[in-house]
Coordinates of C-alpha atoms in Angstrom, one line a residue:
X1 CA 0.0 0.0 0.0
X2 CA 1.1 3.7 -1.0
X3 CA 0.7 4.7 3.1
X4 CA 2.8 2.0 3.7
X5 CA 5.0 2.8 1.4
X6 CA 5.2 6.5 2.7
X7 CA 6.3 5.3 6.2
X8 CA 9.3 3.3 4.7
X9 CA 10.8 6.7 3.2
X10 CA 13.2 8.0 5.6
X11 CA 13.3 10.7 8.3
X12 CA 13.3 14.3 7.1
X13 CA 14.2 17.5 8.3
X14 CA 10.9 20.5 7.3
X15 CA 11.0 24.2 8.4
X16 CA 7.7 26.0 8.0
X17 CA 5.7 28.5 10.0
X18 CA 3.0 27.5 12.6
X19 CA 0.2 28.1 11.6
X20 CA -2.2 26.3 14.3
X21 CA -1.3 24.9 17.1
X22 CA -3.4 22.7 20.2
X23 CA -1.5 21.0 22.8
X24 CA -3.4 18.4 23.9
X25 CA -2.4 16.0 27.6
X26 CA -0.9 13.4 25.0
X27 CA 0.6 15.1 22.1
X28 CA 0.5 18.9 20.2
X29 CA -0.9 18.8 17.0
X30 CA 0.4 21.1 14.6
X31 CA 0.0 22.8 11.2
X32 CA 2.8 23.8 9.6
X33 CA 3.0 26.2 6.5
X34 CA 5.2 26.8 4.1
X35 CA 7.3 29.8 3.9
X36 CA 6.9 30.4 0.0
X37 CA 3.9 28.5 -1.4
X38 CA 0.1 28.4 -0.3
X39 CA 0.8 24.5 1.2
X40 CA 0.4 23.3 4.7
X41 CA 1.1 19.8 6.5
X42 CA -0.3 18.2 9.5
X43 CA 2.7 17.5 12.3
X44 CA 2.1 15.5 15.5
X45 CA 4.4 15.4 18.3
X46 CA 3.8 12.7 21.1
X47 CA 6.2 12.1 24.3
X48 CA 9.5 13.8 23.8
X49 CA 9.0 15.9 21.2
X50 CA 5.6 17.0 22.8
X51 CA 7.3 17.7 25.6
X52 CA 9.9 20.3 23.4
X53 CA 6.7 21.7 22.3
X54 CA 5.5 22.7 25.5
X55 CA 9.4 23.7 26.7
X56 CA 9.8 26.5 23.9
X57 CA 6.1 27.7 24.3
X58 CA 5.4 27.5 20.7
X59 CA 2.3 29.7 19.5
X60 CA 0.7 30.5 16.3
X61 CA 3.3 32.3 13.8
X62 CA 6.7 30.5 15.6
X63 CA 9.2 29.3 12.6
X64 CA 10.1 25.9 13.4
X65 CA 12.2 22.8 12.5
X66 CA 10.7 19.6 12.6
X67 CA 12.7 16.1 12.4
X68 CA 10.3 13.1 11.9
X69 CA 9.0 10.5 10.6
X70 CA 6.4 10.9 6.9
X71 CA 2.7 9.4 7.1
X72 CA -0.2 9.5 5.3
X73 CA -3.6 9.5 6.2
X74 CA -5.0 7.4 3.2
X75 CA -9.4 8.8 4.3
X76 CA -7.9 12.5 2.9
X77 CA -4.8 11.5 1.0
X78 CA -2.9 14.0 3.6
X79 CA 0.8 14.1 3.7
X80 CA 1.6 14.1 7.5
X81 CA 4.4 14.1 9.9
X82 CA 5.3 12.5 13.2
X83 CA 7.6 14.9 15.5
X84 CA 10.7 13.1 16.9
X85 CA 12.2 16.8 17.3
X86 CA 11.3 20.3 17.1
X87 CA 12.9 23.5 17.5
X88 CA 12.0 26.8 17.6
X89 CA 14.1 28.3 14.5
X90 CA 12.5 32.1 14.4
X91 CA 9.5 34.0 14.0
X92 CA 7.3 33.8 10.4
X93 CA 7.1 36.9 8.1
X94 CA 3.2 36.6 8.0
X95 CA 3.2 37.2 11.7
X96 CA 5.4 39.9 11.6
X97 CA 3.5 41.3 8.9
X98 CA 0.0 41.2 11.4
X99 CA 1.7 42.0 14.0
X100 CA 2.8 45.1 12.1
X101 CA -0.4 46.5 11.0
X102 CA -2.2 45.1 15.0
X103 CA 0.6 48.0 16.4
X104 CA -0.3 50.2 13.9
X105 CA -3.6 50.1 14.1
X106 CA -3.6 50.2 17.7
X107 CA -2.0 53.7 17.6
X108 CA -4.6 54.9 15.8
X109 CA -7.2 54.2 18.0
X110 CA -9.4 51.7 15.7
X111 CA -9.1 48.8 18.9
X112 CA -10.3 51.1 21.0
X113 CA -13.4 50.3 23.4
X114 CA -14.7 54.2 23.1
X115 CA -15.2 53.6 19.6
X116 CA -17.1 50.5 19.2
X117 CA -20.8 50.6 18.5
X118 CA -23.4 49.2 20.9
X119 CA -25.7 46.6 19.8
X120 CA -29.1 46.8 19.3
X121 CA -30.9 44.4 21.8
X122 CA -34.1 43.8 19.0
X123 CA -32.1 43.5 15.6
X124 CA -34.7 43.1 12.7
X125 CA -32.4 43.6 9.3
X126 CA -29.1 41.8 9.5
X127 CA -26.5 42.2 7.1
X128 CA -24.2 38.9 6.7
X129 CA -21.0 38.5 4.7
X130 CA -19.8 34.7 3.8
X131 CA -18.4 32.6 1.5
X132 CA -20.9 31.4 -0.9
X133 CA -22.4 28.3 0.1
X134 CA -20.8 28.1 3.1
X135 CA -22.2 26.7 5.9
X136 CA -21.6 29.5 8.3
X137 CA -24.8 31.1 6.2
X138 CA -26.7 28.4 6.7
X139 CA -25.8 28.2 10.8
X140 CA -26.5 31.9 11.4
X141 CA -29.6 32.0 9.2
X142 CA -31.3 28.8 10.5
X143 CA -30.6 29.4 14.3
X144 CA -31.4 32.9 14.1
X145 CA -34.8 32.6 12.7
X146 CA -35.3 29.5 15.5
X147 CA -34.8 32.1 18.2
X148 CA -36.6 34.9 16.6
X149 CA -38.5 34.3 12.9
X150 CA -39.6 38.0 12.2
X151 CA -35.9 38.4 10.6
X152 CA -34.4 40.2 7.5
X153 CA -31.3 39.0 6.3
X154 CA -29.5 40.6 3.5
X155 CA -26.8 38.6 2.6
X156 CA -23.4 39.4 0.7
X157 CA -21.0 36.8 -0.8
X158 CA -17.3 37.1 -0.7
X159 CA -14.3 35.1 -1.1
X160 CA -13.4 34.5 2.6
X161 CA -9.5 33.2 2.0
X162 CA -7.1 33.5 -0.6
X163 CA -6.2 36.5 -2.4
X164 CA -9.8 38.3 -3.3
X165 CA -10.2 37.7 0.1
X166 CA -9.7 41.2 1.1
X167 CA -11.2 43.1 -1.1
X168 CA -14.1 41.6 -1.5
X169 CA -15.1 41.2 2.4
X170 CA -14.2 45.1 2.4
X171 CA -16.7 45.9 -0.6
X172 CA -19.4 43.4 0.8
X173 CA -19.0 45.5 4.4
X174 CA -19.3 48.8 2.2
X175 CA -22.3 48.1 0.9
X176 CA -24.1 46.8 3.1
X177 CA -23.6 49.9 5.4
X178 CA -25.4 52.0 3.3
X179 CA -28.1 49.9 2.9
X180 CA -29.8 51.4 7.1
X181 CA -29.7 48.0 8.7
X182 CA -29.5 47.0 12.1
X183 CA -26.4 45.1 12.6
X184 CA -23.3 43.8 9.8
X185 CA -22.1 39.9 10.8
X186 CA -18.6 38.9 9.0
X187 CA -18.4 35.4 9.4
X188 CA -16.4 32.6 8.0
X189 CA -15.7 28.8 9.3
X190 CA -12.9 27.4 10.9
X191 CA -9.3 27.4 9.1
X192 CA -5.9 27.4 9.2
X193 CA -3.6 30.3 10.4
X194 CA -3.4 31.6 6.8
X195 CA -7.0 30.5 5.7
X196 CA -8.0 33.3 7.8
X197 CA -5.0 35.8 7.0
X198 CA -7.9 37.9 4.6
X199 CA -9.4 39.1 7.9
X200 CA -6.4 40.7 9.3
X201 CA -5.8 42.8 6.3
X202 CA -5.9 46.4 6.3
X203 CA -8.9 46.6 3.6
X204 CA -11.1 44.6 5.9
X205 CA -10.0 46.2 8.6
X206 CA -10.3 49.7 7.7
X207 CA -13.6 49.2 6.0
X208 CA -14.9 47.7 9.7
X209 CA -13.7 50.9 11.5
X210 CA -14.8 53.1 8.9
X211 CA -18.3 50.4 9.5
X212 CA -21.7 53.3 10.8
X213 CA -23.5 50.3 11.5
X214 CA -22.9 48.0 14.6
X215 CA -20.3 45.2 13.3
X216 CA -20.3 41.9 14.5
X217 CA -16.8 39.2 13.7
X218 CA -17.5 35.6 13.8
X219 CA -14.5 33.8 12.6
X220 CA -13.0 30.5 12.9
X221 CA -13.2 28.6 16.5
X222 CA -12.7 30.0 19.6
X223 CA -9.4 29.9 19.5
X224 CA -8.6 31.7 16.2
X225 CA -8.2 35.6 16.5
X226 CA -7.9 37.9 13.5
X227 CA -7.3 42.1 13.5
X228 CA -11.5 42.3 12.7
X229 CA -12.0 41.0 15.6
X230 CA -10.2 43.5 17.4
X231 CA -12.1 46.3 15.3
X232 CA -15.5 44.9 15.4
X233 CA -18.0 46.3 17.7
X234 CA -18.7 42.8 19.1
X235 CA -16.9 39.0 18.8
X236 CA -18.4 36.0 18.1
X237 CA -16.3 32.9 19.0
X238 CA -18.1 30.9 16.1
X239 CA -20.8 31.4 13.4
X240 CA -23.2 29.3 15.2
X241 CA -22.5 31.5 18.7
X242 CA -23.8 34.7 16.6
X243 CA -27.5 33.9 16.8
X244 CA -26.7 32.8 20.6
X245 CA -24.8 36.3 21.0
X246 CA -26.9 39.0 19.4
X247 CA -30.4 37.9 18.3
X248 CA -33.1 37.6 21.7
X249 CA -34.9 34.4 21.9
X250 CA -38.5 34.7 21.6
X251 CA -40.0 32.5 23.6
X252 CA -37.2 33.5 26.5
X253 CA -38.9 37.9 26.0
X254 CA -42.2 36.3 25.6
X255 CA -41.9 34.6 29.1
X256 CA -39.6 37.4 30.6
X257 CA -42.5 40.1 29.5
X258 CA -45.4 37.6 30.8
X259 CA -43.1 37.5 34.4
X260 CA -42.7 41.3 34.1
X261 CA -46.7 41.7 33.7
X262 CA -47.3 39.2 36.3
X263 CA -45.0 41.2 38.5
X264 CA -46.3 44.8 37.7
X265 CA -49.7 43.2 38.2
X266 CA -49.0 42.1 41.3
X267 CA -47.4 45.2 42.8
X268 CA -50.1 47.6 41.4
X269 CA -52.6 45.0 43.7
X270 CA -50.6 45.2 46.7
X271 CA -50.7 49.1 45.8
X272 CA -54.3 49.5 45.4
X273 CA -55.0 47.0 48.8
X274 CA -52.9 49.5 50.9
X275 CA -54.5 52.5 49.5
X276 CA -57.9 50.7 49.9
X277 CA -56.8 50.2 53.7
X278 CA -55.7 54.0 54.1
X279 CA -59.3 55.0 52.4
X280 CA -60.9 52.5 54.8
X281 CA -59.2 53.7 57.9
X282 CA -59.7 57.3 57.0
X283 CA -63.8 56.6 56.2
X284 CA -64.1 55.1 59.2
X285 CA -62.3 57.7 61.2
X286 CA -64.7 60.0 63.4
X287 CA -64.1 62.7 61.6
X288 CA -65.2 61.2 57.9
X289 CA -68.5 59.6 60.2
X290 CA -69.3 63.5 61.8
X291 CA -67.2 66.3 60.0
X292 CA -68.7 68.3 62.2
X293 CA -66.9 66.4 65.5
X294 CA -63.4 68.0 64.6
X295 CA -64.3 71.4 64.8
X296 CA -66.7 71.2 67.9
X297 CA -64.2 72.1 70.9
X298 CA -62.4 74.7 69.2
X299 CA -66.1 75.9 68.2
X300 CA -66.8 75.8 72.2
X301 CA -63.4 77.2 72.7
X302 CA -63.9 79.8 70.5
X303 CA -67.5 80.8 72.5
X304 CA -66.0 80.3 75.7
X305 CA -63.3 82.7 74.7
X306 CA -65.7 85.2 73.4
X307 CA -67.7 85.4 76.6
X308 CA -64.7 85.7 78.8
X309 CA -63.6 88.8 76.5
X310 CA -67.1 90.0 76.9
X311 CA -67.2 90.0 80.6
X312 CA -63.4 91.2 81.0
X313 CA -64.8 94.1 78.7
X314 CA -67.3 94.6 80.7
X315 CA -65.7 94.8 84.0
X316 CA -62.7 97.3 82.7
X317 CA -65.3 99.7 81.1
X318 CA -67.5 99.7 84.2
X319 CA -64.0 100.0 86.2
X320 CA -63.0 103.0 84.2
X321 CA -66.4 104.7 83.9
X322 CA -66.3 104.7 87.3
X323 CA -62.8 106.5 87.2
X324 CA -64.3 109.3 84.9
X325 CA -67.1 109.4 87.4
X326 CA -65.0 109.9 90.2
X327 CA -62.9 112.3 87.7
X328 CA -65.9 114.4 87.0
X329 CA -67.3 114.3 90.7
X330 CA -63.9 115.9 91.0
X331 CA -64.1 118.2 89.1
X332 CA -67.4 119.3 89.5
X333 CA -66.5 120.3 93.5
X334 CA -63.5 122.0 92.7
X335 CA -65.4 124.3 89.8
X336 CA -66.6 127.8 91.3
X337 CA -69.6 126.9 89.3
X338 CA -70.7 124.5 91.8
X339 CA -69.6 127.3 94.5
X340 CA -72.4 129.6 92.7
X341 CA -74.9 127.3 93.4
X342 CA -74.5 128.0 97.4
X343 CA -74.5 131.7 97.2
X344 CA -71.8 132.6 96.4
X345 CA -71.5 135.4 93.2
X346 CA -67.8 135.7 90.8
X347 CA -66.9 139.4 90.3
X348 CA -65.2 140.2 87.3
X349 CA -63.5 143.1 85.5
X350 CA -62.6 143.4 81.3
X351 CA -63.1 139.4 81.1
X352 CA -60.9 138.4 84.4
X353 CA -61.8 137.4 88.2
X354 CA -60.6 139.4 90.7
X355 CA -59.6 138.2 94.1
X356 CA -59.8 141.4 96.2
X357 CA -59.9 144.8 95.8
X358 CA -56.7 146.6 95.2
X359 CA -56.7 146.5 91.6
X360 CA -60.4 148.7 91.6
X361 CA -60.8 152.4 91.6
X362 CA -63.5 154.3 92.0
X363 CA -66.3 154.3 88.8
X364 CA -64.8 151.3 87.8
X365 CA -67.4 148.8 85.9
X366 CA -67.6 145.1 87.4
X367 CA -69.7 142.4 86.4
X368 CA -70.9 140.1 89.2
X369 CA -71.4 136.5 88.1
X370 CA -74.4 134.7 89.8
X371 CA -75.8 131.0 89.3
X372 CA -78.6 132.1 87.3
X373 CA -77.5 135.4 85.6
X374 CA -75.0 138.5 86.0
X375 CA -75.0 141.8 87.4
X376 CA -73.3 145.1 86.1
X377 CA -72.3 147.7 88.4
X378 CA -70.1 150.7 88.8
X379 CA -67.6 151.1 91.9
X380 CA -68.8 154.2 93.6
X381 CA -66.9 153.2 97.4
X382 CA -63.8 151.0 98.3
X383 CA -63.2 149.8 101.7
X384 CA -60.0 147.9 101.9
X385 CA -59.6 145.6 105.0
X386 CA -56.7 146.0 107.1

């Protein structure tokens, strides 16, 4: 047999970049690339050589040289190798080349999390780009509409490796950005380290940052990371985690707003029973029963007061009338009015009393002042007592 063959060939010595790598407990599984042509190989690395694996903490990119043993695996016709030895020989010039543009773009601000879009919690019109007839379409569409079927998608085909990779993933997000929908998915399979290369380039990735509508990577597995992902307003571990990551279930918001009803329903009951109880208490209170109960005692008060003020009114003005009384009483016995009334008479001269007699001559003119008229005379005699 031609596998049996294959293993009889002897040991060889291949240098090629890593392009995946998974370290399992057992072995490390490796793809390995080659440095000028589009080609890769399948490596495997048990005991010793697994153990060098783990030693020179070999990642995605490394340049390394591999000593082992060729195989076949007759079900794909793939040319394989068994890893007696490996050693870390340098880093690839694809890496670099990322890792180049990841720096730059970093300095510009395009992975930053200030910039990224939110997104929208009800999408209705989805944008999706992916290879034609890929399955990827067929996950994201079919699971999407199982979690919520009032969907638009408007899909765009590209080539999602090789060459026209780029370009066309960049046009496809282009256009569908103008087209006012909801949320752009980019989504491709799993692949190899340079299957997925077209999603690190600087077309895609400018087009995604230059991207007004919420964008949405879902490449490879989990473990594959390319430069969109970095720029993309949300990441998708897979194409079948997209309808899991951005599109709501319905039957989950059907029962969360039946819960929310049942809830609000609830509380607006407990609501209306307490204010039911506060109307209750408040009917029932003796004031609702007789209005007029709340304002009897101040009512009394009120009368009580008024009669008190009434009597202390009383009492002054009959105290102070009988001040004026005493006042005019008074008065009345010092006036030489109320002398006139017992005999006596007032004698006066040009509108003045006189008191005696020295200021009179003789045929002066006097008026005497009686208690029921007046007198005039004229002075004809003054006797002056001594």
């Amino acid at each position: 047999k031609f596998s049996e063959a294959v293993k009889k060939w002897p040991f060889l010595w291949v240098e090629g970049q890593i392009a995946q790598i998974d370290s399992k407990r057992t072995a490390v599984y490796i793809t390995l690339k080659d440095l000028q042509q589009n080609v890769s190989m399948q490596v495997t690395a048990f005991s010793a050589a697994a153990a060098q694996c783990r030693k020179a903490e070999l990642s995605q990119g490394d340049k390394i040289v591999v000593y082992g043993q060729p195989d076949l695996w007759v079900a794909k016709c793939q040319f394989s190798l068994q890893a007696y030895e490996v050693e870390k020989s340098g880093e690839g010039p694809l890496v670099k080349v990322i890792e180049a543009l990841k720096q730059k773009f970093a300095e510009e601000g395009l992975f930053d999390s200030s910039r990224k879009l939110p997104i929208p919690s009800f999408p209705r019109k989805i944008g999706l780009v992916c290879g034609a007839g890929a399955r990827a379409e067929g996950d994201i569409v079919t699971n999407s509409l199982l979690r919520w079927p009032d969907l638009d998608f408007y899909i765009e085909h590209a080539a999602v490796q090789g060459k026209n990779c780029p370009s066309e993933v960049a046009a496809a997000i282009k256009k569908l950005d103008e087209m006012n929908l909801d949320v752009i998915i980019v989504a491709r399979g799993g692949g190899s380290y340079e299957d997925l290369v077209g999603f690190s380039s600087e077309q895609v990735v400018r087009a995604a940052a230059e991207c007004k509508t919420p964008l949405v990577s879902a490449i490879g597995h989990e473990g594959d990371w390319t430069l969109l992902d970095l720029v993309a307003d949300r990441r998708c571990s897979t194409p079948t985690d997209v309808a899991k990551t951005i599109i709501p279930d319905f039957i989950q918001e059907k029962e969360r707003v039946k819960n929310s009803r049942s809830m609000l329903t609830t509380l607006m009951e407990r609501i209306v029973a307490l204010e039911d109880g506060k109307l209750f208490r408040l009917t029932s209170s003796p004031f609702m029963q007789d209005p007029y109960r709340l304002i009897e005692n101040p009512k009394r008060e009120l009368k009580d007061a008024r009669k008190d003020m009434s009597v202390a009114l009383s009492m002054k003005l009959d105290e102070e009338m009988s001040k004026v009384f005493a006042f005019s009483a008074s008065l009345k016995s010092l006036s030489p009015f109320s002398t006139l009334s017992r005999g006596y008479a007032l004698v006066e001269k040009g509108g003045g009393i006189l008191s005696g007699v020295k200021n009179l001559k003789r045929g002066d003119e006097v008026e005497i002042v009686m208690q029921d008229g007046r007198l005039k005379l004229k002075v004809e005699e003054i006797e002056v007592k001594r």
